[in-house]
mmCIF file of C-alpha atoms in Angstrom:
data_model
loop_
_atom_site.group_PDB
_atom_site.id
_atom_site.type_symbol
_atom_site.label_atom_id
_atom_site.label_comp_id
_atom_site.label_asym_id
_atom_site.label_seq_id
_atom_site.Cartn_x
_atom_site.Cartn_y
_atom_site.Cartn_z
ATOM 1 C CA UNK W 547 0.000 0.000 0.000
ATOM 2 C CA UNK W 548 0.902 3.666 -0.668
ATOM 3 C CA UNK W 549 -0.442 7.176 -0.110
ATOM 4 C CA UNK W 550 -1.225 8.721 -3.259
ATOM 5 C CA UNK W 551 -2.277 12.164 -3.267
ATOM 6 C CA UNK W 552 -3.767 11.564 0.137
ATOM 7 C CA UNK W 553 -5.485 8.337 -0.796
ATOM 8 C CA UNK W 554 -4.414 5.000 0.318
ATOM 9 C CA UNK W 555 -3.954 2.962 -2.697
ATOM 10 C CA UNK W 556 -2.805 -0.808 -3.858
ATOM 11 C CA UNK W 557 -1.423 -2.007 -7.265
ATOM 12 C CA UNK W 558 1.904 0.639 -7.824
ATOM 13 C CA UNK W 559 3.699 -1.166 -5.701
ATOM 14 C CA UNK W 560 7.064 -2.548 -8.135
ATOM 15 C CA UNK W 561 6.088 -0.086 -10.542
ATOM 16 C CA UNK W 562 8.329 3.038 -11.648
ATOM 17 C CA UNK W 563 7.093 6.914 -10.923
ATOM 18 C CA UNK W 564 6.618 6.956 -15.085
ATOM 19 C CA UNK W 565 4.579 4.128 -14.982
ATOM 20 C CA UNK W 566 2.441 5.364 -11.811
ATOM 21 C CA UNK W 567 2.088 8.569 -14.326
ATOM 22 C CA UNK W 568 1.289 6.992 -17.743
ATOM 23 C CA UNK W 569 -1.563 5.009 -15.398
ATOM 24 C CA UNK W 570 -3.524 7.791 -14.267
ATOM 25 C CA UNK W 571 -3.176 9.440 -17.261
ATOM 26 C CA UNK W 572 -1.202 12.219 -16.728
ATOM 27 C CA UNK W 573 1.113 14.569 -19.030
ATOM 28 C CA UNK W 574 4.143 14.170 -17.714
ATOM 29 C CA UNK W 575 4.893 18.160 -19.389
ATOM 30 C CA UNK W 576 2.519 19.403 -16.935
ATOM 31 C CA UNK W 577 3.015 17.690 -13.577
ATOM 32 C CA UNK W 578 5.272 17.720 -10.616
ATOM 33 C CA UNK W 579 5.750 14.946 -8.486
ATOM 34 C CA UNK W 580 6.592 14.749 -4.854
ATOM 35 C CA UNK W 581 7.964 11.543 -3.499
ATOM 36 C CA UNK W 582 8.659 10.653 -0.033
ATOM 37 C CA UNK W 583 8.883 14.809 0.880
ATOM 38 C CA UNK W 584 11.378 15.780 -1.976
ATOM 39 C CA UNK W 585 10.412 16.805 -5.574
ATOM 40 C CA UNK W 586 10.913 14.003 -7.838
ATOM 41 C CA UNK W 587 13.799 15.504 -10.646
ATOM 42 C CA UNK W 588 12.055 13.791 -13.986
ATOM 43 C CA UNK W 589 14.450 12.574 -15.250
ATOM 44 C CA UNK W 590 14.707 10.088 -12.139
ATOM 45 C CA UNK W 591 10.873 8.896 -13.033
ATOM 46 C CA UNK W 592 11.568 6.198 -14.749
ATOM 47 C CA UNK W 593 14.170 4.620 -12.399
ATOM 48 C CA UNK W 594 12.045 5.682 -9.278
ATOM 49 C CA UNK W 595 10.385 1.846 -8.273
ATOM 50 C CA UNK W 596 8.025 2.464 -5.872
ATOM 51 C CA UNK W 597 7.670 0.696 -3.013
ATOM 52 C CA UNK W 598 5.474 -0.125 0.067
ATOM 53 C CA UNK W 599 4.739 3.069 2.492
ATOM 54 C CA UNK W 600 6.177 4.988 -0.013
ATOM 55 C CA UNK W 601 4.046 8.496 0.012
ATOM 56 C CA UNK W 602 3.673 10.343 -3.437
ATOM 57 C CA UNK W 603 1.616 13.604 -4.367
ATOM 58 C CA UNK W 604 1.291 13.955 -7.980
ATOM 59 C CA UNK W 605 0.406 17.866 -9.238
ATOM 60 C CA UNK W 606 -1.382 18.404 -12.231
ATOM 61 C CA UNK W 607 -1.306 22.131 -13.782
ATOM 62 C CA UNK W 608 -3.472 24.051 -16.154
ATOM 63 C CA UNK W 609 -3.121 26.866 -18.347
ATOM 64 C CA UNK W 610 -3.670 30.174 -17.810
ATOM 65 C CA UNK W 611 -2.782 33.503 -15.984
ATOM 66 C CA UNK V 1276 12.336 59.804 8.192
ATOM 67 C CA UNK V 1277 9.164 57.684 7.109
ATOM 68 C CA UNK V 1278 6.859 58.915 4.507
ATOM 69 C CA UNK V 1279 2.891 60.009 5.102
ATOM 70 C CA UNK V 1280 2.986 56.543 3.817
ATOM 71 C CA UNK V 1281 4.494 54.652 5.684
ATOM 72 C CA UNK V 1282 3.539 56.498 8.654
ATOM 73 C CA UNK V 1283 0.040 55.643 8.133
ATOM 74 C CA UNK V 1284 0.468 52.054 7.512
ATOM 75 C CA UNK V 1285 2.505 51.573 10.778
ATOM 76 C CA UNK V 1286 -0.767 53.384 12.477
ATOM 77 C CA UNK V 1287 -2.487 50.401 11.205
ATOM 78 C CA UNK V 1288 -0.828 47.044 10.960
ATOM 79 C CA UNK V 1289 2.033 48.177 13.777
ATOM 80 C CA UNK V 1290 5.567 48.641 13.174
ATOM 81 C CA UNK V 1291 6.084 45.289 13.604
ATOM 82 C CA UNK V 1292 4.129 43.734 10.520
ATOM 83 C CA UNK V 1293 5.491 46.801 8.256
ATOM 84 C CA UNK V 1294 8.988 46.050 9.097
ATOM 85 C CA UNK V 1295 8.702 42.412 8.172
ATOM 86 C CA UNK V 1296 6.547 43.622 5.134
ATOM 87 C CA UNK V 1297 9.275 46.147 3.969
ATOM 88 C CA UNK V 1298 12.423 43.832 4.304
ATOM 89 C CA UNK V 1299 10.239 40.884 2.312
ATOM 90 C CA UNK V 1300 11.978 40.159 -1.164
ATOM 91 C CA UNK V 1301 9.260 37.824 -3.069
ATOM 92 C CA UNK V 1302 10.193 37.348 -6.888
ATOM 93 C CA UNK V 1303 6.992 37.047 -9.585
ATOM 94 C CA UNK V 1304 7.305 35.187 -12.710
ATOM 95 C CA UNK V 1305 5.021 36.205 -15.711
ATOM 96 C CA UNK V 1306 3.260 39.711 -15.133
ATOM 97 C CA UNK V 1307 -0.094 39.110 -17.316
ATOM 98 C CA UNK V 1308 -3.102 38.616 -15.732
ATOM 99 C CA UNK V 1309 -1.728 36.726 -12.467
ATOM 100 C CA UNK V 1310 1.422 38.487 -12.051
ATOM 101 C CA UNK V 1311 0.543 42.402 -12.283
ATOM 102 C CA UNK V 1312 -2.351 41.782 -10.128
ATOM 103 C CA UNK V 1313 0.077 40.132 -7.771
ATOM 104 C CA UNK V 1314 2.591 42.777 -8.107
ATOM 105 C CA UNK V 1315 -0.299 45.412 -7.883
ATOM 106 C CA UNK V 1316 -1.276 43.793 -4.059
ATOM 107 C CA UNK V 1317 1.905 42.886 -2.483
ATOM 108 C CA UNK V 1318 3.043 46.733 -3.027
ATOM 109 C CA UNK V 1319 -0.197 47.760 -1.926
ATOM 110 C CA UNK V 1320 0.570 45.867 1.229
ATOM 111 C CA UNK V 1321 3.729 47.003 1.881
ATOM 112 C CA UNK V 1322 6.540 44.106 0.275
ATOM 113 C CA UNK V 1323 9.088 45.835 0.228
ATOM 114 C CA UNK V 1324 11.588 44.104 -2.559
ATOM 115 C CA UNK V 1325 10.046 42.721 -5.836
ATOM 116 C CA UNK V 1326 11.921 41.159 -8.849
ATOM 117 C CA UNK V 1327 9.866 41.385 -11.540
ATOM 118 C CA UNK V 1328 10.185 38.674 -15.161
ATOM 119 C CA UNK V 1329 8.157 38.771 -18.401
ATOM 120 C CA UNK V 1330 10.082 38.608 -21.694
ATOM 121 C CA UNK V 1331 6.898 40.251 -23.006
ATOM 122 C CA UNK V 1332 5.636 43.705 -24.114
ATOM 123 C CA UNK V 1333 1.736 44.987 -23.309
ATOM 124 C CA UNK V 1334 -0.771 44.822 -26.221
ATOM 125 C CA UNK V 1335 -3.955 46.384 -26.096
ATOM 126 C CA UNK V 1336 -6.001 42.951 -25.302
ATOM 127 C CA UNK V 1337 -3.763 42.365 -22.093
ATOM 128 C CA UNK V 1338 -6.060 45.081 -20.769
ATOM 129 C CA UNK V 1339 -9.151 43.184 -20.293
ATOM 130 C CA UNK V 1340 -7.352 41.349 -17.077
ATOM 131 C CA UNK V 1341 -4.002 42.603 -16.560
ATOM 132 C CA UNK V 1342 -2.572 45.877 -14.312
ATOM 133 C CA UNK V 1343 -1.657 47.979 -17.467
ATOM 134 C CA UNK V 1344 -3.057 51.374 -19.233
ATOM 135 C CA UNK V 1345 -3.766 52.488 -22.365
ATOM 136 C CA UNK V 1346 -0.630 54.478 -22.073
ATOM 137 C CA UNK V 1347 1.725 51.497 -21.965
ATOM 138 C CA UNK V 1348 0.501 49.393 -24.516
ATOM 139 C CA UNK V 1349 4.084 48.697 -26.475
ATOM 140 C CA UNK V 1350 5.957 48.703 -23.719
ATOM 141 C CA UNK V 1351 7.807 45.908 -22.337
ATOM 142 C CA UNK V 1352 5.876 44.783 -19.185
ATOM 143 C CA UNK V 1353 8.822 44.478 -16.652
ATOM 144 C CA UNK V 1354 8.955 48.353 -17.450
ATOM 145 C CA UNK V 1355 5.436 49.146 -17.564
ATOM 146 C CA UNK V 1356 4.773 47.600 -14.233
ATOM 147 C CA UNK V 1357 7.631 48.508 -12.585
ATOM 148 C CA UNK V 1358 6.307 52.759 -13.468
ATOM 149 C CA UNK V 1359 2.823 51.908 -12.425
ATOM 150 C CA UNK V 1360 4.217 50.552 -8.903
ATOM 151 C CA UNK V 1361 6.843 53.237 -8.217
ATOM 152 C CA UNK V 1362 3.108 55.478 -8.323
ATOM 153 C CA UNK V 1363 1.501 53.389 -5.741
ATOM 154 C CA UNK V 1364 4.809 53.316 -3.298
ATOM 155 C CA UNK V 1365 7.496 55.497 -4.511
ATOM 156 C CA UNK V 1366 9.819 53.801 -1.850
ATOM 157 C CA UNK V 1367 9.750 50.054 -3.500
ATOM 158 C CA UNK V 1368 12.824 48.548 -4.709
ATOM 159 C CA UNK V 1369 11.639 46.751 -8.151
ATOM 160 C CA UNK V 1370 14.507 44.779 -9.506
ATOM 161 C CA UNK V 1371 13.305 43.647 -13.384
ATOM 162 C CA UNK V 1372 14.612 41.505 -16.095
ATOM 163 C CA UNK V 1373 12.834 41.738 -19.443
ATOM 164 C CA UNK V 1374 13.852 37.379 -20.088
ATOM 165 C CA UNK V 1375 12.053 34.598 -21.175
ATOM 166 C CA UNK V 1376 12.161 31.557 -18.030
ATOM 167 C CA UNK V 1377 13.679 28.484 -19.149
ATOM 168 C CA UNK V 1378 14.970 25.357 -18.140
ATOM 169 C CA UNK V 1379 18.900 27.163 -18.968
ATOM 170 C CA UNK V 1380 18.597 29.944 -16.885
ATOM 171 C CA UNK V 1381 16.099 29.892 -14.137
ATOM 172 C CA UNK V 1382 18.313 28.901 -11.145
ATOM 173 C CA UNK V 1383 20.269 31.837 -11.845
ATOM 174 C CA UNK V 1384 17.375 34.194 -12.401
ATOM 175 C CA UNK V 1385 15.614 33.896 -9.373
ATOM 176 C CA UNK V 1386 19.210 33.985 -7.114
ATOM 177 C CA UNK V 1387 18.423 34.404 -3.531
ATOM 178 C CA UNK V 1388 14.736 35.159 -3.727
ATOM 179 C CA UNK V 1389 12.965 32.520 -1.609
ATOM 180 C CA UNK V 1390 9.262 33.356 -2.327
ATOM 181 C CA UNK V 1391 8.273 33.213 -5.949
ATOM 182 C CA UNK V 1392 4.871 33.593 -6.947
ATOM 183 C CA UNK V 1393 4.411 31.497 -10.595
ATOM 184 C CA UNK V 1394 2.145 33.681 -12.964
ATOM 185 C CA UNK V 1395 2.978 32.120 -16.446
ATOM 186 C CA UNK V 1396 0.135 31.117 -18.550
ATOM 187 C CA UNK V 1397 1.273 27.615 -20.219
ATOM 188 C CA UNK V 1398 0.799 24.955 -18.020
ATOM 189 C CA UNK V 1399 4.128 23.403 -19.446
ATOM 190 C CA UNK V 1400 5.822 26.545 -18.222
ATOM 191 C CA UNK V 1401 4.139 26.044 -14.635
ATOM 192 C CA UNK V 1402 5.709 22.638 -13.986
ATOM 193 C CA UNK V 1403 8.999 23.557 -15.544
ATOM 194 C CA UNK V 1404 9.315 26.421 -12.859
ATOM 195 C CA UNK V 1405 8.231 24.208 -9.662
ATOM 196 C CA UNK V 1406 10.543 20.975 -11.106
ATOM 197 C CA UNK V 1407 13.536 23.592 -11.534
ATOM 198 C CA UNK V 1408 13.139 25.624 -8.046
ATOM 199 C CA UNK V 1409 12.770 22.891 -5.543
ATOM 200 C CA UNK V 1410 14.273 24.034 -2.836
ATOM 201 C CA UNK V 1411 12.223 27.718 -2.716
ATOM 202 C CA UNK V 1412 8.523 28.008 -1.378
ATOM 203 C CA UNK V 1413 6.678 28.719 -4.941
ATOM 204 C CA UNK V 1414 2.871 29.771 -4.605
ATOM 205 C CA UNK V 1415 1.399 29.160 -8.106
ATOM 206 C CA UNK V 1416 -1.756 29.760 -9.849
ATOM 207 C CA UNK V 1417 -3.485 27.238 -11.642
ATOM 208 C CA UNK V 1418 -7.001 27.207 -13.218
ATOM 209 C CA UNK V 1419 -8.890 30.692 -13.090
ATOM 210 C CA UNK V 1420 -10.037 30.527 -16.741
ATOM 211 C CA UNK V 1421 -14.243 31.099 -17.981
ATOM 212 C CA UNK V 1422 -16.634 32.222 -15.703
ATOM 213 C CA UNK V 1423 -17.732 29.800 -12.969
ATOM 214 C CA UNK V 1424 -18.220 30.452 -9.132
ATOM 215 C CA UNK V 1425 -15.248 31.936 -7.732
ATOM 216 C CA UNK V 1426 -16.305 30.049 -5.016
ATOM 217 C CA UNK V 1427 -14.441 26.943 -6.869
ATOM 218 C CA UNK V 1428 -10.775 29.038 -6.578
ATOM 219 C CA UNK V 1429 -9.142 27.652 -3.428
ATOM 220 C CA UNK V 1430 -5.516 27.581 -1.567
ATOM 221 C CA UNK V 1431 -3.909 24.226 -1.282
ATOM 222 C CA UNK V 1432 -0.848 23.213 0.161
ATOM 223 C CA UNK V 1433 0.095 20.707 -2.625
ATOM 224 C CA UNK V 1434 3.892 20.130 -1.086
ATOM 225 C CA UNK V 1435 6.065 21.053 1.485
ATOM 226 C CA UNK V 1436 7.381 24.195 -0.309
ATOM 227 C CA UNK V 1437 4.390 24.087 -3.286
ATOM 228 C CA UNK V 1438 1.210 26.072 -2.915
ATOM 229 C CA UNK V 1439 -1.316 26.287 -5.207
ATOM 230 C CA UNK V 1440 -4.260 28.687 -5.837
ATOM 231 C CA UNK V 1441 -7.192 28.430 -8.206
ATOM 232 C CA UNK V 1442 -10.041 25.646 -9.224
ATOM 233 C CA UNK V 1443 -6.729 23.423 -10.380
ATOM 234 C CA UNK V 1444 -9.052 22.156 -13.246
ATOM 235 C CA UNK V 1445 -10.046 25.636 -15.623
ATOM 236 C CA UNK V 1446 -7.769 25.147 -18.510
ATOM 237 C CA UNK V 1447 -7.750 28.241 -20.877
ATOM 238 C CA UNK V 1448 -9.210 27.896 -24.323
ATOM 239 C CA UNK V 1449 -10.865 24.586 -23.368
ATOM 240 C CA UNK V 1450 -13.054 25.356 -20.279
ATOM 241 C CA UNK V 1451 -12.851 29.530 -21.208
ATOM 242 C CA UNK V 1452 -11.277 33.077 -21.763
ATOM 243 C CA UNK V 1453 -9.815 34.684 -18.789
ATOM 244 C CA UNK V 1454 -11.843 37.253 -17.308
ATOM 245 C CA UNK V 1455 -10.306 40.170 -14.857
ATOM 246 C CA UNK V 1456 -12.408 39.447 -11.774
ATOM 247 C CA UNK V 1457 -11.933 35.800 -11.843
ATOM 248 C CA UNK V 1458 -8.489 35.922 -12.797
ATOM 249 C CA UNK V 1459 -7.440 38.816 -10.107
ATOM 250 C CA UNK V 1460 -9.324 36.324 -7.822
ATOM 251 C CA UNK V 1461 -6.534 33.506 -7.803
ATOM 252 C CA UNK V 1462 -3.768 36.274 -8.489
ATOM 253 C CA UNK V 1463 -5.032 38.044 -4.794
ATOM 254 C CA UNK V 1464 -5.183 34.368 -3.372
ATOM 255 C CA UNK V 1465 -1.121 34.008 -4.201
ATOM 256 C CA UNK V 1466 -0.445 37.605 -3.045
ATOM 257 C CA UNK V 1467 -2.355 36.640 0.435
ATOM 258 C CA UNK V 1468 -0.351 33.474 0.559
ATOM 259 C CA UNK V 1469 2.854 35.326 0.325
ATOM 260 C CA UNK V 1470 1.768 38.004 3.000
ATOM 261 C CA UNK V 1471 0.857 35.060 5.187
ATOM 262 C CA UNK V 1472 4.405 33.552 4.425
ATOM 263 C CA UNK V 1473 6.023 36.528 5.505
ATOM 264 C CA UNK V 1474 4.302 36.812 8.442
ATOM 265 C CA UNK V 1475 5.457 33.660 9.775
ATOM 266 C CA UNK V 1476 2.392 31.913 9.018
ATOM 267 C CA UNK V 1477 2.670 28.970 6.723
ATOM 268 C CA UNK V 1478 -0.669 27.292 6.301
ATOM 269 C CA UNK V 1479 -3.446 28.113 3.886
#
């Protein structure tokens, strides 16, 4: 189990931070990712495997301003 | 010797708040519709150090949403802005740099700022800033665009050092046009954020 975006949630357990992103359908060009407390660098996303406890918040942005 | 001013402002947020106000350095990136309404309230309130960025010049539909006059349309914004302020508070220090944000040269734009407020408008742009400036408190704005309850624009604290203000889910051209009350909505929400900052308060 991990906390994702507040949630508890099962199945991204093995998986790499990419993966984790391409599931919930996000663009990876628009999102930030914090994991464990520390911004996730993206280059490091797809050799992130996430792991049990691990805590991730996953920030989505829009245009405009 | 303190201005009428400054004087007045002591009288009624104590000397206290308008010294912490006054030595505050926050840095705003973009100066359209989030950013000059942004810059407009935190000199209002008494920041005393802004760094102003926006590559950009004013054009006569910037107008509909953004702190600029008739007067400066042509002008590059970072100059335009930083007259309009020195009107409100002739005693601000405005440090401005007329440069496009990028990947190359952000770390060394922002220096020692800690508090940036992110007013771009492309989302890409948005993530690029927060993924580049990890270690500084960043207090963004994201979804304001169409018309929808205001009601729907909110504070979060999305990270540690990340918070964000708007509906998070208005994207511009799909869900609407930006319009100036909505818009200086979120902008005022990122402004108060930073004001709370400063004051040593750090939730939303």
């Amino acid at each position: 189990m991990i906390i994702l975006n507040g949630n508890k949630t099962n199945g991204f357990e093995k998986l790499s931070v990419l993966e984790l992103v391409r599931k919930n359908g996000y663009r990876t060009e628009r999102i930030a990712v914090e994991y464990n407390g520390s911004i996730l660098p993206k280059s490091e996303y797809k050799t992130t495997v996430i792991k049990e406890n691990d805590v991730i918040e996953v920030v989505s942005f829009v245009g405009g301003g | 010797m303190l201005s009428e001013m400054e004087k007045s402002f002591i009288e009624r947020h104590t000397k206290e708040v308008y010294e912490k106000l006054k030595s505050a350095r926050v840095a705003i990136a973009g100066l359209g519709g989030l950013g000059s309404n942004i810059a407009v309230s935190l000199t209002r309130a008494g920041v005393g150090n802004l760094l102003l960025i926006d590559f950009d010049k004013v054009d006569i539909s910037n107008l509909n949403r953004q702190q600029y006059f008739q007067r400066n349309v042509g002008q590059y914004k970072t100059e335009a802005l930083a007259e309009i302020l020195k009107e409100i508070n002739p005693h601000i220090n405005i440090e401005y740099k007329p440069v496009e944000i990028t990947e190359n040269n952000v770390r060394e734009i922002f220096g020692e700022y800690e508090i940036v407020c992110e007013a771009f408008d492309k989302a890409e742009n948005k993530a690029m800033l927060i993924n580049s400036l990890a270690d500084k408190i960043i207090i963004s704005g994201s979804g304001m665009a169409g018309c929808k309850s205001a009601n729907k624009i909110k504070t979060r604290r999305a990270m540690k050092n990340l918070y964000i203000c708007g509906d998070e889910a208005s994207d511009v051209g799909v869900d609407g046009s930006l319009f100036a009350p909505r818009v200086a909505v979120c902008a005022n929400h990122q402004a108060l954020m930073a004001i709370r900052i400063i004051l040593g308060k750090e939730d939303v």
